[in-house]
Coordinates of C-alpha atoms and ligand atoms in Angstrom, one line a residue:
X2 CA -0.6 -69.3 5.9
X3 CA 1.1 -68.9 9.4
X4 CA -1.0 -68.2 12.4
X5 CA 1.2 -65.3 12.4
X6 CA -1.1 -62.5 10.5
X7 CA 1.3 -60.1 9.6
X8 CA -0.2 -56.8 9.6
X9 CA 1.1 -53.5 7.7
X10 CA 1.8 -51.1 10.6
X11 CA 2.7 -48.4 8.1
X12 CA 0.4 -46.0 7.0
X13 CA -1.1 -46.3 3.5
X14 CA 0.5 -43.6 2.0
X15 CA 2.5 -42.7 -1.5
X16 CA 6.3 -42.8 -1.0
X17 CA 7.5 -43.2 -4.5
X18 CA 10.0 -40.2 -4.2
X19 CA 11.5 -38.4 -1.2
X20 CA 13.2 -35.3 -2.0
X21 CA 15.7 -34.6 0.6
X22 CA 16.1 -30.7 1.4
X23 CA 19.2 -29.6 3.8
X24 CA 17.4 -27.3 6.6
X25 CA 20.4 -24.9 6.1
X26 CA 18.6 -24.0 2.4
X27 CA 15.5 -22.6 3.4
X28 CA 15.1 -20.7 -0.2
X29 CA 14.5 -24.6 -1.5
X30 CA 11.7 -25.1 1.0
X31 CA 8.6 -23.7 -0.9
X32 CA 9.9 -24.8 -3.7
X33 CA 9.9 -28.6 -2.4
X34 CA 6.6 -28.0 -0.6
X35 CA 5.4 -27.3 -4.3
X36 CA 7.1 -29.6 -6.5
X37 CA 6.1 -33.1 -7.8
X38 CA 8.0 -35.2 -4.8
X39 CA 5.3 -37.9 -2.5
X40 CA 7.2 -36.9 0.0
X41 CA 10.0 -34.0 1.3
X42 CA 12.8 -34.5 3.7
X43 CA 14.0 -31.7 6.1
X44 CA 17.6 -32.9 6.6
X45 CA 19.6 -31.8 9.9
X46 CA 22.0 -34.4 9.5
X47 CA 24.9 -35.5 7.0
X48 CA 23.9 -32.1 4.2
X49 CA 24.3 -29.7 6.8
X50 CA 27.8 -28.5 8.1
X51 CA 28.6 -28.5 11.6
X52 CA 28.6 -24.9 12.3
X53 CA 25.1 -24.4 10.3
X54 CA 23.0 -27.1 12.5
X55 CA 21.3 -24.5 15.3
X56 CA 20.1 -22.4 12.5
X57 CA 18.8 -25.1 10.3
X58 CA 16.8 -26.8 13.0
X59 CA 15.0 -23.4 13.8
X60 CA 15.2 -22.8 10.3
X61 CA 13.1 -26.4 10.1
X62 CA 11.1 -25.8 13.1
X63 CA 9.5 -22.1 11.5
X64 CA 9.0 -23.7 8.0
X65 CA 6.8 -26.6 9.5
X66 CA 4.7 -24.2 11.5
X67 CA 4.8 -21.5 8.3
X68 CA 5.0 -23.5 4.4
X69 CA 2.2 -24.7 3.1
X70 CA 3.2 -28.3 2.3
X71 CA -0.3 -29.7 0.9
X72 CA -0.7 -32.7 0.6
X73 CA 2.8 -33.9 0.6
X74 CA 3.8 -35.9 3.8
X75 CA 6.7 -34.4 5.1
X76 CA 9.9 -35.7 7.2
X77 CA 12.6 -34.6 9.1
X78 CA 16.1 -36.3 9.4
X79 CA 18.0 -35.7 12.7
X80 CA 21.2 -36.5 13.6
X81 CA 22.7 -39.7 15.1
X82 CA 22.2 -40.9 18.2
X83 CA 26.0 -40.2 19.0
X84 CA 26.3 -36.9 18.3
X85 CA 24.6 -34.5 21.4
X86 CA 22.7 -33.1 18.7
X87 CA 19.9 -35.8 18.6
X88 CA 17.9 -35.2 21.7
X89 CA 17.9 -31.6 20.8
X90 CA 16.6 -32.3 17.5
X91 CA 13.8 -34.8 18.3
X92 CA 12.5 -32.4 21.4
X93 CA 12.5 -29.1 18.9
X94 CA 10.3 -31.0 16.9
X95 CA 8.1 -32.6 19.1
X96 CA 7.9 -29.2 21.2
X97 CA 7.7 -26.5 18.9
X98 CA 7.5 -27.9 15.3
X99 CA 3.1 -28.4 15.3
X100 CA 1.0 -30.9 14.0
X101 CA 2.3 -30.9 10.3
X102 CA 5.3 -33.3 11.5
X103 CA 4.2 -37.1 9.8
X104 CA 7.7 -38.8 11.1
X105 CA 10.9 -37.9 12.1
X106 CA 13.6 -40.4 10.3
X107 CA 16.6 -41.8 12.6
X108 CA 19.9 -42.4 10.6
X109 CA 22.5 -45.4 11.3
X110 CA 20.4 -46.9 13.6
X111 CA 22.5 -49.8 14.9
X112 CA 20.1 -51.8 17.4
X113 CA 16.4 -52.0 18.6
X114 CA 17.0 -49.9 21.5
X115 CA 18.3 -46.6 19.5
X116 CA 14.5 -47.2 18.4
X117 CA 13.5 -47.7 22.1
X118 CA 14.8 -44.4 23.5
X119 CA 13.7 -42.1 20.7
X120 CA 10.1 -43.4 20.9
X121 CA 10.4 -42.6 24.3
X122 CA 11.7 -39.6 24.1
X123 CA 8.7 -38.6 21.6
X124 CA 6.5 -40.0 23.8
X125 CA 7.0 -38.2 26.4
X126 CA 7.2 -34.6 24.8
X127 CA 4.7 -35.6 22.9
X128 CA 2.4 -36.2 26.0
X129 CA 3.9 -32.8 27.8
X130 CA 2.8 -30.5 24.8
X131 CA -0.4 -32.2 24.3
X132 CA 0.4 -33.3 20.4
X133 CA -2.3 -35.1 18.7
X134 CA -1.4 -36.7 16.2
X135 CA 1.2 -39.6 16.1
X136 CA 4.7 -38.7 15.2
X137 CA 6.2 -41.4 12.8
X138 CA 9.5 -43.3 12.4
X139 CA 11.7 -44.1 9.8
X140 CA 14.8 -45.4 9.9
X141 CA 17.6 -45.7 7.8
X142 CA 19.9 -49.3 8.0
X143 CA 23.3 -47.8 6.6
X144 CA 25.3 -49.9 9.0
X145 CA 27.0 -53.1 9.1
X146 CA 25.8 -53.0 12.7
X147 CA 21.8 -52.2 11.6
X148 CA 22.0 -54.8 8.9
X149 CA 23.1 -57.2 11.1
X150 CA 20.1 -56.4 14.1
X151 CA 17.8 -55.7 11.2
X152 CA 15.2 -57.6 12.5
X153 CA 15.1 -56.8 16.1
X154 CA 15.3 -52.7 14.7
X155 CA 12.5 -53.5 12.4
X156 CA 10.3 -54.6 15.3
X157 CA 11.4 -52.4 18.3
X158 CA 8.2 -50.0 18.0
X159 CA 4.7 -49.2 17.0
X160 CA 5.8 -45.5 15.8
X161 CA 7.7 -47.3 12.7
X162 CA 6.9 -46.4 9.2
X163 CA 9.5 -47.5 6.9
X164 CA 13.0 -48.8 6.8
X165 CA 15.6 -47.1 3.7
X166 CA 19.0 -48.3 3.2
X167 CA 21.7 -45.6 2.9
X168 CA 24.6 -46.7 0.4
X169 CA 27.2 -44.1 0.9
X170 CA 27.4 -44.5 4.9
X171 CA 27.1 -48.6 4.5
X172 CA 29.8 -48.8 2.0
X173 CA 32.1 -46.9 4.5
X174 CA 31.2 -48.6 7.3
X175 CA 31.7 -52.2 6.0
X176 CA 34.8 -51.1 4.3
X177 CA 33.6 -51.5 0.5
X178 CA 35.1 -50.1 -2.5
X179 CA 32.4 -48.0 -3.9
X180 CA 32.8 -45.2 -6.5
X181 CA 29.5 -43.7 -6.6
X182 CA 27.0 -43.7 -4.1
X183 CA 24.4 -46.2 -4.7
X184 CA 26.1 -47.5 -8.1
X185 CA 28.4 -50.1 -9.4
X186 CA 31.9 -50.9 -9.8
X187 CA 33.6 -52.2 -12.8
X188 CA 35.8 -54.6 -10.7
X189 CA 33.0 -56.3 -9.1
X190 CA 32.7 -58.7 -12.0
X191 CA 32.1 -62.3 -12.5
X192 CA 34.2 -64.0 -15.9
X193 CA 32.3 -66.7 -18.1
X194 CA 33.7 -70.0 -18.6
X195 CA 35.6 -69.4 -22.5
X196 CA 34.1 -69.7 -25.3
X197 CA 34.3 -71.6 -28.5
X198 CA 37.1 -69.0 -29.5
X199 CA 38.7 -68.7 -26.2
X200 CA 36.9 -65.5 -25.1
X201 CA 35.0 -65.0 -22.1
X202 CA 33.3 -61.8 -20.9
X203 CA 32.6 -59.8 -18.1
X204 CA 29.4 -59.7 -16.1
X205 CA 29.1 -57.2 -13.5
X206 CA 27.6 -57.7 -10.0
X207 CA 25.0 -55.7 -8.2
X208 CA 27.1 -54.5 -4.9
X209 CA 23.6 -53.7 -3.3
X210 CA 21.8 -57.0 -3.7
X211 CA 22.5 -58.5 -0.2
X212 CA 21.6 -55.1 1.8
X213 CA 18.6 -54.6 -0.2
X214 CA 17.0 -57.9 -0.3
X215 CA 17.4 -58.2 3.2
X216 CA 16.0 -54.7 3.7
X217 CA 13.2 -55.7 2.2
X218 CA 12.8 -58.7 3.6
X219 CA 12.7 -57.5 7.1
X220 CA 10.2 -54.6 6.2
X221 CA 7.9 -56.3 4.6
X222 CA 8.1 -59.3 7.7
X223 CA 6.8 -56.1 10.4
X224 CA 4.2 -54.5 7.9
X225 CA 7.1 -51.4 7.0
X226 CA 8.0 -49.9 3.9
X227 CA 10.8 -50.4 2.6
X228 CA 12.4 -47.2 0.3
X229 CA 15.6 -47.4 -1.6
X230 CA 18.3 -44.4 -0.5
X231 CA 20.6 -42.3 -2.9
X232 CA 21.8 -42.0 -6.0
X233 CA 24.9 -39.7 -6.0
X234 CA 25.4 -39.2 -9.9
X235 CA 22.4 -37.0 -10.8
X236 CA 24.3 -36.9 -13.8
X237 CA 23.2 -40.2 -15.1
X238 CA 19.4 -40.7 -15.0
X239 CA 19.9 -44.6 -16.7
X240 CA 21.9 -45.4 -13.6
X241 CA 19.3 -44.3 -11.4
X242 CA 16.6 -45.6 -13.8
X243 CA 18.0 -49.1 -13.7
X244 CA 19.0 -49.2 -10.3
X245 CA 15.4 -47.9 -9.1
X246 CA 13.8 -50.6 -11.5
X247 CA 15.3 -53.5 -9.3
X248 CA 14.2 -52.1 -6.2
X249 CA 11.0 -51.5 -7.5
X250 CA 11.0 -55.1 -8.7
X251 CA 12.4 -56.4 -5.2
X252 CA 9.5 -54.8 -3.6
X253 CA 10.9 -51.7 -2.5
X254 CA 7.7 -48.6 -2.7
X255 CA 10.0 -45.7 -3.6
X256 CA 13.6 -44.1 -3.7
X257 CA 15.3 -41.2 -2.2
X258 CA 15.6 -37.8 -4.7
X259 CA 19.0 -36.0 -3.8
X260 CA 18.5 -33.5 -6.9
X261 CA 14.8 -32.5 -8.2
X262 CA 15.8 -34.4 -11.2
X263 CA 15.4 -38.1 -9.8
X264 CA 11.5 -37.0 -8.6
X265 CA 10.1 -37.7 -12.2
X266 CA 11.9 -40.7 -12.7
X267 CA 11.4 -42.0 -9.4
X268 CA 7.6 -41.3 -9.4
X269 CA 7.4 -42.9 -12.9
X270 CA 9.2 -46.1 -12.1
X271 CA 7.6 -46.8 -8.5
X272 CA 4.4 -46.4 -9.7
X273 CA 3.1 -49.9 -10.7
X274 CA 3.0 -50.4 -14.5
X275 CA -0.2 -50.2 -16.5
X276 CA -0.2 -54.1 -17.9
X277 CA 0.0 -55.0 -13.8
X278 CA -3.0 -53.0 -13.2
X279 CA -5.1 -53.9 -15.8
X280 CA -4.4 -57.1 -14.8
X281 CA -4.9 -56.3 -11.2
X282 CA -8.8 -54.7 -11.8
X283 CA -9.2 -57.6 -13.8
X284 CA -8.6 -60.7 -11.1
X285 CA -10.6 -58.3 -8.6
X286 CA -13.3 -58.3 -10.7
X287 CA -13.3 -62.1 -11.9
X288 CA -13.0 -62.6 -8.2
X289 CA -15.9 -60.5 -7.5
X290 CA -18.2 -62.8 -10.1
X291 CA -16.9 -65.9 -8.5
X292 CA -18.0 -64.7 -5.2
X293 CA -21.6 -64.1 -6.6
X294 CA -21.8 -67.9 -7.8
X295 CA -20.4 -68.7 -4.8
X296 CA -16.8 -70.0 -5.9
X297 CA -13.5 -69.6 -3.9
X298 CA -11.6 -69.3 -6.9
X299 CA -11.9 -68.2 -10.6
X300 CA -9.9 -68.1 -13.9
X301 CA -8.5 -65.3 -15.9
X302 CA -7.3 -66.4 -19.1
X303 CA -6.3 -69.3 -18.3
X304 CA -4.8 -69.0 -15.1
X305 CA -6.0 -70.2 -11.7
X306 CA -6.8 -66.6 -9.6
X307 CA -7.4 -67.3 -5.5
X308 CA -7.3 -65.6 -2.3
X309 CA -3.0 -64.6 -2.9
X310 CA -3.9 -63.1 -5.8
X311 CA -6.6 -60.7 -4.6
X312 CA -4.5 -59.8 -1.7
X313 CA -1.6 -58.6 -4.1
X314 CA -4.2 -57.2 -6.9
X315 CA -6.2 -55.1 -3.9
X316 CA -2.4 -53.6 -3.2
X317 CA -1.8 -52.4 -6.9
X318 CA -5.3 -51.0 -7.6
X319 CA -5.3 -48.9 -4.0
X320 CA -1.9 -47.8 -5.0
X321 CA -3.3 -46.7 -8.3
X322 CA -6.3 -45.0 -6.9
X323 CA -3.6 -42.8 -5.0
X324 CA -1.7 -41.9 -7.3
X325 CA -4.8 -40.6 -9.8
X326 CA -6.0 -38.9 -6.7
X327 CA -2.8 -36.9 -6.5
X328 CA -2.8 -36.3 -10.5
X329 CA -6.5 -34.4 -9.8
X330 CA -5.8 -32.8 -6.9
Ligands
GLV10 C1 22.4 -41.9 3.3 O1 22.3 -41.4 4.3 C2 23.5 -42.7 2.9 O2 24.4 -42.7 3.8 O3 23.6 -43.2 1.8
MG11 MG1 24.0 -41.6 5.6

């Protein structure tokens, strides 16, 4: 192990789904404050039209001060930092929009110091209203400029939670052919050599593997979340089923909900498989009988169990006991 410890700056929290809400809809609100989602998005940004953004971001500010939003940790997109819009939404917030807040989440962030100035900006409010508890970050890499100052956004401030990648503004902004946001396209395809009878198939590629991994990657290196974005066709659950599946695999904790209908299948897939934590309660407690006898490392059928293996099994069971804790409560 480095002498570099790296330490998870996020908050241990569920984030399996995030159901995003536009702040112009306020008869979805309760709604969303009840429903099934880990946690609810307040969008002022790209779901609410130009002309509607003053009354959605009062309509944002009364519902955090007036919903009940138990236990569900709740977010509020604002727009980008070139639109004259931003300050204004990040002050109504911090100002008038109570303790309830958990994090306000900054889209197409293109460099550490779009990170700088709003944690500064929070900062200060925050210390001129007398807020007490700590407002969050999240940021969203949707950018061929984020991606490529990933790392310097990543670690650029102590308010960070979690970084998400946005499919639909990254495709447009590196120029890519996409069809649907967050899927595939038939054309990007690799052929086999031919076969035997001269026939060779088509195996498609995942567009989103590059963006993703390195998402990831980055998070993970500054103790952040990271959380896979949209998935335009609500239509097709086993396009959002797969596609989730190898996020969840590449480490990613949740994915975005842009229709109540991906919450159930988000929550289901993020949430780590029963075989893996069996196996997880198992190592910690061979681990725990090793200790007693005064060994370092133990065996579980077979296979040699040490201090890695505790360190990822500790992960999956505390992720477990939240999610049975929600289920009860
Ligand atoms: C989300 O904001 C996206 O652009 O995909
Ligand atoms: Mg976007």
């Amino acid at each position: 192990m480095s002498f570099t410890a790296i330490e998870r700056q996020a908050p241990v929290r569920l984030y399996r789904s995030k159901l995003f809400v536009p702040g112009s809809q306020t008869k979805f609100f309760e709604k969303a404050a009840a429903g099934p989602a880990d946690v609810v998005c307040l969008d002022l940004e790209d779901a609410v039209a130009p002309n509607d953004k003053e009354v959605a971001r009062k309509n944002i500010v009364a519902a955090l001060n007036d919903v009940n939003w138990g236990n569900k940790t709740v977010t509020v997109r604002v727009n980008g930092l070139d639109t004259p819009l931003c300050y204004q939404d990040v002050l109504a917030l911090v100002e008038k929009g109570g303790e309830r807040l958990d994090a306000i989440m900054i889209p197409k962030v293109g460099r550490g110091a779009d990170i700088y100035a709003i944690d500064m900006l929070i900062t200060q409010a925050s210390a001129a209203v007398g807020r007490k508890k700590k407002i969050g970050l999240e940021v969203i890499i949707e950018s061929v400029l984020g991606l490529t100052n990933i790392d310097e956004i990543a670690g650029s401030s102590k308010r960070l939670e979690s970084l998400h990648f946005g499919a639909a503004d990254y495709a447009a902004s590196q120029g890519m052919r996409t069809t649907n946001i967050g899927g595939g396209n038939a054309d990007y395809v690799m052929l086999t050599d031919k076969d035997e009878k001269g026939e060779r198939v088509r195996h498609w590629n995942d567009l989103w593997h590059f963006p993703l991994f390195r998402m990831v990657q980055a998070a993970r290196t500054h103790g952040l979340m990271a959380i896979d974005g949209p998935f335009g066709d609500y239509g097709d659950p086993d396009g959002f089923r797969v596609q989730a599946n190898r996020t969840a695999i590449l480490g990613c904790e949740g994915k975005w909900a842009i229709h109540p209908s991906q919450i159930a299948l988000a929550n289901e897939i993020y949430t780590p498989p029963a075989k893996e934590v069996e196996r997880a309660e198992a190592i910690l407690a061979a681990m725990d009988e090793a200790h007693k006898t005064g060994s370092g490392a133990a065996a579980l059928k077979g296979v040699l169990i040490d201090a890695a293996s505790i360190r990822q099994a500790q992960n999956i069971v505390k992720q477990m006991q939240m999610i049975r804790e929600k289920a009860t409560s």
